[in-house]
Coordinates of N, CA and C in Angstrom, one line a residue:
X1 N 123.3 128.8 71.8 CA 123.1 130.0 72.6 C 124.4 130.4 73.3
X2 N 124.9 131.6 73.2 CA 126.2 132.0 73.8 C 125.9 132.4 75.2
X3 N 126.8 131.9 76.1 CA 126.7 132.2 77.5 C 126.9 133.7 77.8
X4 N 126.1 134.3 78.7 CA 126.3 135.7 79.1 C 127.3 135.7 80.2
X5 N 128.4 136.4 80.0 CA 129.4 136.5 81.0 C 129.2 137.7 81.9
X6 N 129.6 137.6 83.1 CA 129.6 138.7 84.1 C 131.0 138.9 84.6
X7 N 131.8 139.8 84.0 CA 133.2 139.9 84.4 C 133.4 140.6 85.7
X8 N 134.1 139.9 86.6 CA 134.4 140.5 87.9 C 135.9 140.1 88.3
X9 N 136.4 140.9 89.2 CA 137.7 140.6 89.8 C 137.4 139.7 91.0
X10 N 138.5 139.1 91.5 CA 138.3 138.2 92.7 C 137.8 139.0 93.9
X11 N 138.2 140.3 94.0 CA 137.7 141.1 95.1 C 136.2 141.3 95.1
X12 N 135.7 141.6 93.9 CA 134.2 141.8 93.8 C 133.5 140.5 94.0
X13 N 134.0 139.4 93.4 CA 133.3 138.1 93.5 C 133.3 137.7 95.0
X14 N 134.4 137.9 95.6 CA 134.5 137.5 97.1 C 133.5 138.2 97.9
X15 N 133.3 139.5 97.6 CA 132.3 140.3 98.3 C 130.9 139.8 98.1
X16 N 130.6 139.6 96.8 CA 129.3 139.1 96.4 C 128.9 137.8 97.0
X17 N 129.9 136.9 97.0 CA 129.7 135.5 97.5 C 130.0 135.3 99.0
X18 N 130.4 136.4 99.6 CA 130.8 136.4 101.0 C 131.7 135.3 101.4
X19 N 132.8 135.3 100.6 CA 133.9 134.3 100.7 C 135.2 135.1 100.8
X20 N 136.2 134.7 101.7 CA 137.4 135.4 101.7 C 138.2 135.3 100.3
X21 N 138.8 136.4 100.0 CA 139.5 136.5 98.7 C 140.5 135.3 98.5
X22 N 141.4 135.0 99.5 CA 142.3 133.9 99.3 C 141.6 132.6 99.0
X23 N 140.5 132.3 99.7 CA 139.8 131.1 99.4 C 139.3 131.1 98.0
X24 N 138.7 132.2 97.6 CA 138.1 132.2 96.2 C 139.2 132.1 95.2
X25 N 140.4 132.6 95.4 CA 141.5 132.5 94.5 C 141.9 131.0 94.4
X26 N 142.0 130.3 95.5 CA 142.3 128.9 95.5 C 141.2 128.1 94.7
X27 N 140.0 128.4 94.9 CA 138.9 127.7 94.2 C 139.0 128.0 92.7
X28 N 139.2 129.2 92.3 CA 139.3 129.6 90.9 C 140.5 128.8 90.2
X29 N 141.6 128.7 90.9 CA 142.8 128.0 90.4 C 142.5 126.5 90.3
X30 N 142.0 126.0 91.4 CA 141.8 124.5 91.5 C 140.8 124.0 90.5
X31 N 139.8 124.8 90.3 CA 138.7 124.3 89.4 C 138.7 125.0 88.1
X32 N 139.8 125.6 87.7 CA 140.0 126.2 86.4 C 138.8 127.1 86.0
X33 N 138.6 128.1 86.8 CA 137.5 129.0 86.6 C 137.7 129.8 85.3
X34 N 136.7 130.2 84.6 CA 136.8 130.9 83.3 C 137.4 132.3 83.5
X35 N 138.5 132.5 82.9 CA 139.2 133.8 82.9 C 138.7 134.5 81.6
X36 N 138.3 135.8 81.8 CA 137.8 136.5 80.6 C 138.8 137.5 80.1
X37 N 139.7 138.0 81.0 CA 140.7 139.0 80.6 C 141.7 139.2 81.7
X38 N 142.8 139.8 81.3 CA 143.8 140.2 82.2 C 144.3 141.6 81.9
X39 N 144.4 142.5 82.8 CA 144.9 143.8 82.7 C 146.0 144.0 83.7
X40 N 147.2 143.9 83.3 CA 148.3 144.0 84.3 C 148.3 142.8 85.2
X41 N 148.1 143.0 86.5 CA 148.0 141.9 87.5 C 146.6 141.6 87.8
X42 N 145.7 142.3 87.2 CA 144.2 142.1 87.5 C 143.7 141.1 86.5
X43 N 143.1 140.0 87.1 CA 142.4 139.0 86.2 C 140.9 139.1 86.4
X44 N 140.2 139.1 85.3 CA 138.8 139.2 85.3 C 138.2 137.8 85.0
X45 N 137.3 137.4 85.9 CA 136.7 136.0 85.9 C 135.2 136.2 85.5
X46 N 134.6 135.1 85.1 CA 133.2 135.1 84.9 C 132.5 134.8 86.3
X47 N 131.7 135.8 86.7 CA 131.1 135.6 88.1 C 130.2 134.4 88.1
X48 N 129.5 134.1 87.0 CA 128.5 133.0 87.0 C 129.3 131.6 87.2
X49 N 130.5 131.5 86.6 CA 131.3 130.3 86.8 C 131.8 130.2 88.3
X50 N 132.3 131.3 88.8 CA 132.7 131.3 90.2 C 131.6 131.0 91.2
X51 N 130.4 131.5 90.9 CA 129.2 131.3 91.7 C 128.8 129.8 91.7
X52 N 128.9 129.2 90.5 CA 128.6 127.8 90.3 C 129.6 126.9 91.1
X53 N 130.8 127.3 91.0 CA 131.9 126.5 91.8 C 131.5 126.6 93.3
X54 N 131.3 127.9 93.8 CA 131.0 128.1 95.2 C 129.7 127.3 95.6
X55 N 128.7 127.3 94.8 CA 127.5 126.6 95.1 C 127.7 125.1 95.2
X56 N 128.5 124.5 94.3 CA 128.8 123.1 94.4 C 129.5 122.7 95.7
X57 N 130.5 123.5 96.0 CA 131.3 123.3 97.2 C 130.5 123.5 98.4
X58 N 129.6 124.5 98.4 CA 128.7 124.7 99.6 C 127.8 123.6 99.8
X59 N 127.3 123.0 98.7 CA 126.4 121.8 98.8 C 127.1 120.5 99.0
X60 N 128.4 120.5 98.9 CA 129.2 119.2 99.1 C 129.1 118.4 97.8
X61 N 128.8 119.0 96.7 CA 128.7 118.3 95.4 C 130.0 118.4 94.7
X62 N 130.3 117.4 93.8 CA 131.5 117.5 93.0 C 131.3 118.6 92.0
X63 N 132.4 119.4 91.8 CA 132.4 120.5 90.9 C 132.6 120.0 89.5
X64 N 131.8 120.3 88.5 CA 132.0 120.0 87.1 C 133.4 120.4 86.7
X65 N 134.1 119.6 86.0 CA 135.5 119.8 85.7 C 135.9 121.0 84.8
X66 N 135.0 121.4 83.9 CA 135.3 122.5 83.0 C 134.3 123.6 83.1
X67 N 134.6 124.8 82.6 CA 133.6 125.9 82.6 C 132.4 125.5 81.7
X68 N 132.7 124.8 80.6 CA 131.6 124.4 79.7 C 130.6 123.5 80.4
X69 N 131.1 122.5 81.2 CA 130.2 121.6 81.9 C 129.4 122.4 83.0
X70 N 130.0 123.4 83.6 CA 129.3 124.2 84.5 C 128.2 125.1 83.8
X71 N 128.6 125.5 82.6 CA 127.6 126.2 81.8 C 126.4 125.3 81.5
X72 N 126.7 124.1 81.1 CA 125.6 123.1 80.8 C 124.7 122.8 82.1
X73 N 125.4 122.8 83.2 CA 124.7 122.6 84.5 C 123.7 123.7 84.8
X74 N 124.2 125.0 84.6 CA 123.3 126.1 84.8 C 122.1 126.1 83.8
X75 N 122.4 125.7 82.5 CA 121.4 125.6 81.5 C 120.3 124.6 81.9
X76 N 120.7 123.5 82.5 CA 119.8 122.5 82.9 C 118.9 123.1 84.0
X77 N 119.5 123.8 84.9 CA 118.7 124.4 86.0 C 117.7 125.4 85.4
X78 N 118.1 126.2 84.5 CA 117.2 127.2 83.9 C 116.0 126.5 83.1
X79 N 116.3 125.4 82.5 CA 115.3 124.6 81.7 C 114.3 124.0 82.7
X80 N 114.8 123.6 83.9 CA 113.9 122.9 84.8 C 113.0 123.9 85.6
X81 N 113.4 125.2 85.6 CA 112.7 126.2 86.3 C 111.4 126.6 85.7

């Protein structure tokens, strides 16, 4: 099953997650967030990946190292629900 991506900019994701943009940029860089596209200076990220990173950090859990492992984590949660 292919993952459904939700393309967003850092500004949009920061607003949705209620996190300052600079903080979200650091998290995206540090945790290798999935980049979907780049147009000029604007980078489009997968919102689901950014939200998973934010959730792990908020809960004090270790963030899975790759976007694929974060996808698998979300799939486990869906299967358990």
